[in-house]
Coordinates of C-alpha atoms in Angstrom, one line a residue:
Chain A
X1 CA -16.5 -4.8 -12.4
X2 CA -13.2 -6.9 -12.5
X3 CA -9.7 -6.3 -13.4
X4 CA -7.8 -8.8 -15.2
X5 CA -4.4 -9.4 -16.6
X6 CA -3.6 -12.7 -18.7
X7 CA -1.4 -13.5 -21.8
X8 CA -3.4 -13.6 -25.0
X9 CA -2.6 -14.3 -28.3
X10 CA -4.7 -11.4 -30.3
X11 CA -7.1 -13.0 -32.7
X12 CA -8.6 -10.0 -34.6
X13 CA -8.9 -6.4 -34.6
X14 CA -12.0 -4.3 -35.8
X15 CA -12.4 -0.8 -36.3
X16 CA -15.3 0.3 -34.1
X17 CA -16.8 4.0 -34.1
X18 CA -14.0 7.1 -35.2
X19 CA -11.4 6.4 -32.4
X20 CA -11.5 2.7 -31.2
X21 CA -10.9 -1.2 -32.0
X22 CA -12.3 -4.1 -31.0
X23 CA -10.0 -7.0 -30.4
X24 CA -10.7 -10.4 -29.9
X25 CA -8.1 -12.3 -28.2
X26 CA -7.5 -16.1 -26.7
X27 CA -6.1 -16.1 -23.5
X28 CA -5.4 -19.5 -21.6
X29 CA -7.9 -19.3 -18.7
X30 CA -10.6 -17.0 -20.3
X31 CA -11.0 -18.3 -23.3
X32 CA -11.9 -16.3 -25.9
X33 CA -12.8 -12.4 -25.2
X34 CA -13.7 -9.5 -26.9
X35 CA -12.6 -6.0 -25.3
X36 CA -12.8 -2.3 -26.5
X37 CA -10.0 -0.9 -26.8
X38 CA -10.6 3.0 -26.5
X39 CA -8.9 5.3 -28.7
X40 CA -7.0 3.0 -30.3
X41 CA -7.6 4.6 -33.9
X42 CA -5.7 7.9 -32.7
X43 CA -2.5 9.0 -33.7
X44 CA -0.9 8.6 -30.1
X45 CA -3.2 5.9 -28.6
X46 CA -0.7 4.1 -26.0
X47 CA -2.1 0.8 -27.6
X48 CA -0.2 1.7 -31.1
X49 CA 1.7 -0.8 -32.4
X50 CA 0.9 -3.3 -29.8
X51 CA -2.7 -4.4 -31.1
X52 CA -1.1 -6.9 -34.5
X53 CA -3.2 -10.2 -35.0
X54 CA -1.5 -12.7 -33.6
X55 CA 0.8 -11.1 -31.6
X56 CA 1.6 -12.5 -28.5
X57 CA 0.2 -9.4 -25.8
X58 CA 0.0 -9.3 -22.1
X59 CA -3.2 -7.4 -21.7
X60 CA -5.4 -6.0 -19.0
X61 CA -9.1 -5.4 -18.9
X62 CA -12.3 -4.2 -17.1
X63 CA -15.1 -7.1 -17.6
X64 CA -18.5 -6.5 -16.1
X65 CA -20.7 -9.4 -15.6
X66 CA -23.1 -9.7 -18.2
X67 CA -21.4 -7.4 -20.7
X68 CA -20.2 -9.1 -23.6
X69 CA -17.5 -6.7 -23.9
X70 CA -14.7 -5.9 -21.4
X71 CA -12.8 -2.6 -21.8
X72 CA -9.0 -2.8 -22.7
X73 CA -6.5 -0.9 -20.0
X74 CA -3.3 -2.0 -21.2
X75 CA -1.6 -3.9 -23.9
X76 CA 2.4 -5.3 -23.6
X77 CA 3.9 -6.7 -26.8
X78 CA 5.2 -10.4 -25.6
X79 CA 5.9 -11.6 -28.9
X80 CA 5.5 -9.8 -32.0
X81 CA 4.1 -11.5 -35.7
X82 CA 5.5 -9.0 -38.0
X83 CA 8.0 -11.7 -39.0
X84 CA 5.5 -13.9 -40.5
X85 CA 3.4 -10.8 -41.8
X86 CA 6.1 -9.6 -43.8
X87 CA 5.1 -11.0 -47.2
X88 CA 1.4 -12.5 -48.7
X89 CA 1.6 -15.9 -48.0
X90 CA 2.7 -15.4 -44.4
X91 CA -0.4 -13.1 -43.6
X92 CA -3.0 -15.6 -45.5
X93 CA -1.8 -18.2 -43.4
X94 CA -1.9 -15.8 -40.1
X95 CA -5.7 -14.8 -40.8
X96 CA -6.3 -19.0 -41.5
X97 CA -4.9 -19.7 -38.2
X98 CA -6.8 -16.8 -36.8
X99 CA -10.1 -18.2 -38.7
X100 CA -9.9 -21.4 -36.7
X101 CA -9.7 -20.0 -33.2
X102 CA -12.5 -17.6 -34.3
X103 CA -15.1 -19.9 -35.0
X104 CA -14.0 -22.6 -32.8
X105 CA -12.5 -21.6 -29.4
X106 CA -15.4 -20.9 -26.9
X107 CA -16.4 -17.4 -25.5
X108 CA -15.3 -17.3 -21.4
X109 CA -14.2 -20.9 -21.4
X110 CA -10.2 -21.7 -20.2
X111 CA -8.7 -23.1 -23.7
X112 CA -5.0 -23.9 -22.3
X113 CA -5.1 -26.6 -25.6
X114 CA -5.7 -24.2 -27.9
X115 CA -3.5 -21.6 -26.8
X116 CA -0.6 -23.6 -26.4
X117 CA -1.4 -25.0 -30.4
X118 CA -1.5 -21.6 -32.0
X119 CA 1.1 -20.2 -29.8
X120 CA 3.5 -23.3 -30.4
X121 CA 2.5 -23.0 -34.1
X122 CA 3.9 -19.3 -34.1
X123 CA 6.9 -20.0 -32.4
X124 CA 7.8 -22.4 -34.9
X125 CA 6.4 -20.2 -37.8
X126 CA 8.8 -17.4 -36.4
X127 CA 11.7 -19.7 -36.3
X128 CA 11.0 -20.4 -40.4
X129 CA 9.7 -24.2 -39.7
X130 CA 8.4 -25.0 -43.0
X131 CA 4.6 -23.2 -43.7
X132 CA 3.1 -25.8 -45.3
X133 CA 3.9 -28.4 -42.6
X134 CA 2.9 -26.1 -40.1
X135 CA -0.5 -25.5 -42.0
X136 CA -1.4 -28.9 -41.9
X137 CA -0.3 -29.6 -38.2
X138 CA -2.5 -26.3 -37.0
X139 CA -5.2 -28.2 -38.8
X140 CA -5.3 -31.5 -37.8
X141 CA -4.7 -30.6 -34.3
X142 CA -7.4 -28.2 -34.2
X143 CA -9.6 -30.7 -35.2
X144 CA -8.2 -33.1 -32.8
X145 CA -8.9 -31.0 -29.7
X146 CA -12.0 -30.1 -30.9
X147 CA -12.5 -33.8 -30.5
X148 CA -13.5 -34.3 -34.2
X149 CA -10.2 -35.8 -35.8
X150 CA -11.0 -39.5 -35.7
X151 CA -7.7 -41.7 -34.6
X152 CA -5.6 -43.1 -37.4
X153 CA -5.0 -45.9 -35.4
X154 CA -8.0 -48.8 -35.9
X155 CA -11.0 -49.1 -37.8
X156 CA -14.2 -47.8 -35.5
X157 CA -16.3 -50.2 -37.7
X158 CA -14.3 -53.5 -37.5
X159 CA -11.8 -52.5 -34.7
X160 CA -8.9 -53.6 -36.8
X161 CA -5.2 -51.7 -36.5
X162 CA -5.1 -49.2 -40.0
X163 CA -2.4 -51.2 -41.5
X164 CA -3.1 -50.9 -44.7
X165 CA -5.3 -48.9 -47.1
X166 CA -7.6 -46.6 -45.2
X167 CA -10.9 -44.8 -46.8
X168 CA -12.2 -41.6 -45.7
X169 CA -15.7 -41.7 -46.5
X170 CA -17.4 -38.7 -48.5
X171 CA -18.9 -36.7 -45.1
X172 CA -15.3 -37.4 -43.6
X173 CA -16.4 -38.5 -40.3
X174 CA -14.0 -41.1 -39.8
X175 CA -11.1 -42.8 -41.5
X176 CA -12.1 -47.0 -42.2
X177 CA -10.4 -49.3 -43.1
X178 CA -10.6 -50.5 -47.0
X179 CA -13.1 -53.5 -46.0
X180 CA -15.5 -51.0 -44.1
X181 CA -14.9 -48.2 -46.2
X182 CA -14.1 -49.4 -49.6
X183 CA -17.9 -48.7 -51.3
X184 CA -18.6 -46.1 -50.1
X185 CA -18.5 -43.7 -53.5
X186 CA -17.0 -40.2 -52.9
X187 CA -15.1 -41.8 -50.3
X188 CA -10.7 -40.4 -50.6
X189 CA -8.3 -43.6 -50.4
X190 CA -5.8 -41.6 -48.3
X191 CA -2.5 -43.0 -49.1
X192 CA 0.1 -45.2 -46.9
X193 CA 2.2 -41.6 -46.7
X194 CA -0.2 -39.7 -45.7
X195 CA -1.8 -41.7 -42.8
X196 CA 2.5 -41.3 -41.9
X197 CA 2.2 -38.1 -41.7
X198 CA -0.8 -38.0 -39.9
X199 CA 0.5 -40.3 -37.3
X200 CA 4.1 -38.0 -37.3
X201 CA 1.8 -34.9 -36.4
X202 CA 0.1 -37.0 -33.7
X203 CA 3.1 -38.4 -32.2
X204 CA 5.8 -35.2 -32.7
X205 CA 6.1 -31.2 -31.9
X206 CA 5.9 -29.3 -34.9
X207 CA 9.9 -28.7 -34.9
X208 CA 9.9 -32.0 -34.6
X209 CA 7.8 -33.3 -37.4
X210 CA 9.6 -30.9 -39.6
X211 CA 13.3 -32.3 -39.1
X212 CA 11.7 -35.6 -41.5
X213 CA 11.5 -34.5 -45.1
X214 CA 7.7 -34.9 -45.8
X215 CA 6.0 -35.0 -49.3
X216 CA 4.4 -32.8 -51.0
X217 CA 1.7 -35.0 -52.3
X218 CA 1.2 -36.0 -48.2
X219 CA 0.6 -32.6 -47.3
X220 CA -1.8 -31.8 -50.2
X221 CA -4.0 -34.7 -49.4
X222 CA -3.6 -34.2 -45.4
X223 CA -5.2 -30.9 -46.6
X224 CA -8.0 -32.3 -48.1
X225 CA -8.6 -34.8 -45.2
X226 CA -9.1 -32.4 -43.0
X227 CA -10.9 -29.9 -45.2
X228 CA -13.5 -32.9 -45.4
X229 CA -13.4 -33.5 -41.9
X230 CA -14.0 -29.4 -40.8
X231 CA -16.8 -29.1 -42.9
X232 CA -18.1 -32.0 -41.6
X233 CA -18.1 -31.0 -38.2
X234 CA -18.6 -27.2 -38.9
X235 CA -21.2 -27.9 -41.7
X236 CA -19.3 -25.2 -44.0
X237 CA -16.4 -24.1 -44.7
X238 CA -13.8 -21.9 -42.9
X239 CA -14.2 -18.1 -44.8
X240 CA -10.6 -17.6 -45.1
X241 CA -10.1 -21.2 -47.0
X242 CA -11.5 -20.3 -49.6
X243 CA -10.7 -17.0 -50.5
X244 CA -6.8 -18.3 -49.6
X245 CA -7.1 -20.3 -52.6
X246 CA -9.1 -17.9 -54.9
X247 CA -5.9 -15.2 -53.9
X248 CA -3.1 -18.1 -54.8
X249 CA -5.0 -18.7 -58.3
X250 CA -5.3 -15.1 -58.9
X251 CA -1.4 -14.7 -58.8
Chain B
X1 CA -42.5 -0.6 -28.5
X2 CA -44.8 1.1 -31.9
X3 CA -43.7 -0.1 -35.4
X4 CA -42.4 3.2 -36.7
X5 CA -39.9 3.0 -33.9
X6 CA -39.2 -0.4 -34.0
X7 CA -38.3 0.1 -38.0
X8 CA -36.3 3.1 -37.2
X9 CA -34.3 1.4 -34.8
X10 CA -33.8 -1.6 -37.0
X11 CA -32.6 0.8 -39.8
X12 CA -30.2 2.8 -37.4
X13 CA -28.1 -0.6 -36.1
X14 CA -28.1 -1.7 -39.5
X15 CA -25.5 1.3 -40.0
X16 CA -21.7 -0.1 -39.2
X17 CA -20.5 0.6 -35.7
X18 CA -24.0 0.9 -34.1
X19 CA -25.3 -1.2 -32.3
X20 CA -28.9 -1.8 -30.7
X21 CA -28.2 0.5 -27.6
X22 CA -26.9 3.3 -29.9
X23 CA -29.5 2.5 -32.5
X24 CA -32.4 2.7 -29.9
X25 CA -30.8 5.9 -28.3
X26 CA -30.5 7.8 -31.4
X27 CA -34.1 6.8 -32.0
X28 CA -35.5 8.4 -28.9
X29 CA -33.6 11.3 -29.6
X30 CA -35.2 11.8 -33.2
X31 CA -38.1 11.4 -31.5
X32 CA -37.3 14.6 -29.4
X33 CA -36.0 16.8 -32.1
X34 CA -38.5 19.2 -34.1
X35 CA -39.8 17.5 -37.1
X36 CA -37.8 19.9 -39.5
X37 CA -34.6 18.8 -37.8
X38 CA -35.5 15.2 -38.1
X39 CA -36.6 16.3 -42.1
X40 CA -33.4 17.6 -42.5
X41 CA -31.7 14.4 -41.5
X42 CA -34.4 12.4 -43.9
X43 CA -33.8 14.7 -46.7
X44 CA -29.6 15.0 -46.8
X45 CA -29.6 10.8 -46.8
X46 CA -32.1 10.5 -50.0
X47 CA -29.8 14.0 -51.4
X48 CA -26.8 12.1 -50.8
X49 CA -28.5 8.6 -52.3
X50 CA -29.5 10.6 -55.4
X51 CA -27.0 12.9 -56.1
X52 CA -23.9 11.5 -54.9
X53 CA -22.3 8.3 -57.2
X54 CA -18.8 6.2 -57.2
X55 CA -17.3 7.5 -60.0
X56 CA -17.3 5.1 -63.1
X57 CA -12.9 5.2 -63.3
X58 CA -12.3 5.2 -59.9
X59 CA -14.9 4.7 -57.3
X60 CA -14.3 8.3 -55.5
X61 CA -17.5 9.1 -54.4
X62 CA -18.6 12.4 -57.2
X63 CA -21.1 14.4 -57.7
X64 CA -20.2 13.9 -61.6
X65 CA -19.0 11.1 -63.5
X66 CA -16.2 11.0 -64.1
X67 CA -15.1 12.8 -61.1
X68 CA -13.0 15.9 -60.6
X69 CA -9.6 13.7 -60.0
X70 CA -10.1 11.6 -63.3
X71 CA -11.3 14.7 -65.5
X72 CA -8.2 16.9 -64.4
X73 CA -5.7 17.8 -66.9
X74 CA -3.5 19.1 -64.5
X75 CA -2.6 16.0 -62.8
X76 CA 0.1 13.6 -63.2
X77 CA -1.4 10.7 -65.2
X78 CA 1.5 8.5 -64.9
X79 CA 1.1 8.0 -60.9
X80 CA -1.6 6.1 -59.4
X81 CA -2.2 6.2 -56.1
X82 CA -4.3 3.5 -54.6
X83 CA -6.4 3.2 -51.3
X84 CA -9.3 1.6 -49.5
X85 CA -12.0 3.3 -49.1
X86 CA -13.5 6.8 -50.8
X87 CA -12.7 8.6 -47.9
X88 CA -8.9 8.0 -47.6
X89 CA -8.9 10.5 -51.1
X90 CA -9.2 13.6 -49.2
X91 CA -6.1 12.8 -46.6
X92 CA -3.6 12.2 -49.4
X93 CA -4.8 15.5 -51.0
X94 CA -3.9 17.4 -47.4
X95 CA -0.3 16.4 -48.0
X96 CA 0.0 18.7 -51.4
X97 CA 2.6 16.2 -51.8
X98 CA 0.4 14.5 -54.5
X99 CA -1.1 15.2 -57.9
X100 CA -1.5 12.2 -59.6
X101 CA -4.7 10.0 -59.8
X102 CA -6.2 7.6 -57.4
X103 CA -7.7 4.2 -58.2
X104 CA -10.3 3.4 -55.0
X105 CA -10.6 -0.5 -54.0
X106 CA -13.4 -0.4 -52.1
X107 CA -12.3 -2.4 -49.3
X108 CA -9.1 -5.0 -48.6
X109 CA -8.1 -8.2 -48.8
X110 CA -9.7 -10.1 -45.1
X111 CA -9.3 -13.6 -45.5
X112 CA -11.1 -14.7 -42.1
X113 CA -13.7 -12.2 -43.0
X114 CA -14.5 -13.7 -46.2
X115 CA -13.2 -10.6 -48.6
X116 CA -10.7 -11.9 -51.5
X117 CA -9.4 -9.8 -54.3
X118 CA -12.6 -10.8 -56.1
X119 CA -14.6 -8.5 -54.2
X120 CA -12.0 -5.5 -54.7
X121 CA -12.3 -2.8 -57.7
X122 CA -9.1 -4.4 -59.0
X123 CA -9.9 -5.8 -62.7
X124 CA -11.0 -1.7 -62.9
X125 CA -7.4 -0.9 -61.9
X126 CA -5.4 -3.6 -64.3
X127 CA -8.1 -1.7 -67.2
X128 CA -6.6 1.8 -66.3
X129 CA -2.8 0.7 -66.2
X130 CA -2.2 2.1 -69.8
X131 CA 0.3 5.0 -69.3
X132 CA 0.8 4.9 -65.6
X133 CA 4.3 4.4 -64.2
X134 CA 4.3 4.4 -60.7
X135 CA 1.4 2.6 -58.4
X136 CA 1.5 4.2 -55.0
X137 CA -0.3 1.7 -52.9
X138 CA -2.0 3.7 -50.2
X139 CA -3.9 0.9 -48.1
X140 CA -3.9 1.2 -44.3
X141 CA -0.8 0.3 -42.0
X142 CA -2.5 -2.9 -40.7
X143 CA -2.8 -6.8 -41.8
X144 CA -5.5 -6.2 -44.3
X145 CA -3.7 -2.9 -45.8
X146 CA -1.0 -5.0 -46.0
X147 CA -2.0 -8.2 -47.0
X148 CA -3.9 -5.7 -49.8
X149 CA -0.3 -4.4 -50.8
X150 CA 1.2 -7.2 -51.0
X151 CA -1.1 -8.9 -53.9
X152 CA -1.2 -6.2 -55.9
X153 CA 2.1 -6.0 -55.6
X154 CA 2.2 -9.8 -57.3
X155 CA -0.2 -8.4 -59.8
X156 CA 1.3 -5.6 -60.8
X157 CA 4.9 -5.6 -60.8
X158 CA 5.1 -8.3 -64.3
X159 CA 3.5 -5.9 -66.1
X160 CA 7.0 -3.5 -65.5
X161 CA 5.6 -0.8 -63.1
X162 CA 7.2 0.5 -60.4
X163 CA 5.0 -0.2 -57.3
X164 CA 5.4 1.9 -54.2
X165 CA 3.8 1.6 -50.6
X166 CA 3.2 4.9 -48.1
X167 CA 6.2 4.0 -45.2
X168 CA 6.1 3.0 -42.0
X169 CA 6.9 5.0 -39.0
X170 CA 7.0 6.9 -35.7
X171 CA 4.6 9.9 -36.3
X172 CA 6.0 13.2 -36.8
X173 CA 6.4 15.1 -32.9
X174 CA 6.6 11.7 -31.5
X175 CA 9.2 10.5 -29.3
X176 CA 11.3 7.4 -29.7
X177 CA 10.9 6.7 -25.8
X178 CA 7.2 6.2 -25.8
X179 CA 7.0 4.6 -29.9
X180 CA 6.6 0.9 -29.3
X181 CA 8.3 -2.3 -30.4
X182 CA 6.5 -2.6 -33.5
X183 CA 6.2 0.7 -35.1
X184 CA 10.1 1.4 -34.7
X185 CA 10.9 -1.9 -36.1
X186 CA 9.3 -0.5 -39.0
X187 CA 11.2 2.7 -39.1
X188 CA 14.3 1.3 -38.6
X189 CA 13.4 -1.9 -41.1
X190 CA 12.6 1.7 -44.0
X191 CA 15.3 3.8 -42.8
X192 CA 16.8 6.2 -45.4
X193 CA 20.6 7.5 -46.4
X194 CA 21.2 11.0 -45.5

């Protein structure tokens, strides 16, 4: 049995048995983990307050080789999220962040890229960098590290630069240029602004991208590019999308 | 490993928070027990199956539809106090603080686990709206509790009711020395003039 201490950014938590959580957290070295955390339902549990999705934690844990599940020892708040908690569309977009380390970062495996993209996607959130930007950023570099985002930079058919009109095709594996891409029906002609923006998120930090005024037609269809391009690569959709939009049509 | 255990088993993890270790451990104990003790067990869940029902108003689990908290002429009908699950009912009741009704969701809003307001009892609570007031929204002190509040807040406030949520804060005997970050940030985020 091992003793570890990391920072982790805490991904879920889960009601387990009368008295105790589960909590799935990403940490930088680790990956992603799962640990009890014992007593944690109780009125004076030390863990408390500490154990808020997203939050960023300092947490120790008992791991046993072969057990899936470590056993929490102690949690210290680093960062809280109750900022961007504090109203609906702030906690839909926490549990669609959440929803893309969940399926995507890998159990026990070091995930420095991801780590540094959710945290850095926090910090900005905290410091009221626009949601809908961030949103969009979170995605497309998700997808980017998970190796799936194709470059916006040349054709992979024809090799030519993406100059001017670019296709994605209908299974959104890769963005063509109009020649290559052009016939294929169900295919999205992703506009001049957009590929921008795409190249902005590339190229800048999230602060960064945000100091240039972006459109809100850009970040709808950057939305639906890389909606097209998840489900291509997870062959589904992400749980939270679509019950984000069933709860904004409700209201 | 025989069939009969194998389905037992099977049935036992099935329940929420057990898993296959529990699930095969409680098997080999029924196993041990006298048969009337494991016919006791068999007979309260198909008693509970058949004689216990959500009630048709407000989904407290009721021997009798409606239930004892709808039928009650006593209680204040223009508060409506809303919470998760059956069970949170009976804590609310402890208080003596309360005597209106209750409207049970059955659940709470969990994007990343797939649960939208679509699978909540909340078209059953716009229905019983006629009358009421206040809506005390009861849901649990965490992201889904809140993110739960929070929408019906959007829902309901148009229609001119006054929605209240349970406050946040350090428990009562606690000690401000040992509450952490978050939980007195709440208190001092709903503190109240003297």
């Amino acid at each position: 049995m091992s003793l570890i201490t990391s920072e982790a950014l805490i991904l879920d938590v889960l009601d387990l048995h009368d008295r105790d959580r589960i909590v799935t957290f990403l940490t930088r070295e680790h990956g992603k983990k799962k640990g009890v955390a014992k007593g944690a339902r109780t009125k004076h549990s030390r863990f408390a307050g500490q154990l808020q999705p997203l939050a960023k934690v300092e947490i120790t844990w008992f791991e046993q080789e072969g057990r899936d599940l470590g056993r929490l020892s102690s949690v210290e708040m680093v960062r809280p999220a109750h900022r961007l908690q504090a109203d609906l569309e702030g906690l839909l977009l926490g549990s669609y962040l959440a929803d893309h380390l969940l399926e995507m970062a890998q159990d026990n495996e070091p995930s420095d890229l991801f780590f540094r993209l959710l945290d850095a996607t926090l910090e900005a959130l905290l410091a009221d960098v626009d949601r809908d930007l961030a949103a969009r950023y979170f995605e497309v570099w998700m997808l980017r590290l998970a190796g799936v985002f194709p470059p916006p930079h040349e054709c992979p058919a024809c090799g030519r630069p993406l100059t001017g009109p670019v296709v994605l095709p209908p299974a959104g594996e890769t963005l063509l240029c109009a020649d290559c891409g052009g016939e294929a029906p169900g295919g999205l002609a992703v506009r001049p602004e957009t590929l921008e923006l795409l190249r902005r998120i590339g190229r800048l930090s999230l602060p960064k991208a945000a100091e240039v005024p972006t459109a809100p037609a850009a970040l709808r269809q950057l939305e639906e590019v890389a909606a097209r391009i998840r489900r291509n690569f997870l062959q589904r959709e992400l749980r939270s999308y679509g019950v984000i939009q069933a709860t904004r049509a409700g209201l | 490993m025989s069939d009969p255990l194998a389905r037992l088993i099977g049935e036992l993890a099935r329940l929420p928070g057990i898993g296959p270790k529990t699930a095969t451990r409680l098997a080999h104990h029924l196993l041990k027990v006298a048969p009337a003790e494991a016919q006791a067990l068999a007979s309260a869940v198909l008693e509970v199956k058949e004689k216990l029902f959500h009630c048709s108003a407000c989904n407290a689990i009721t021997p009798v539809d409606p239930c004892r908290w709808c039928t009650d002429e006593r209680r204040d009908r223009a508060r409506i106090c809303v919470v998760e699950e059956p069970f949170n009912i009976e804590p609310v009741e402890r208080t003596g603080e309360y005597h209106g009704l209750y409207h049970v969701l059955l659940g709470a809003l969990s994007p990343h686990r797939g649960i939208g307001p679509d699978r909540l009892a909340i078209p059953a609570l716009l229905e019983r709206l006629a009358g009421i007031e206040e809506v005390i929204v009861a849901t649990n002190p965490n992201v889904e509790g809140e993110a739960t509040a929070l929408y019906l807040a959007r829902v309901l406030k148009p229609r001119g009711l006054k929605v209240t949520r349970l406050a946040f804060g350090m428990p009562v005997g606690g000690d401000i020395e040992y509450t952490d970050e978050v939980t007195l940030g709440r208190s001092l985020a709903g503190r109240r003039e003297m």
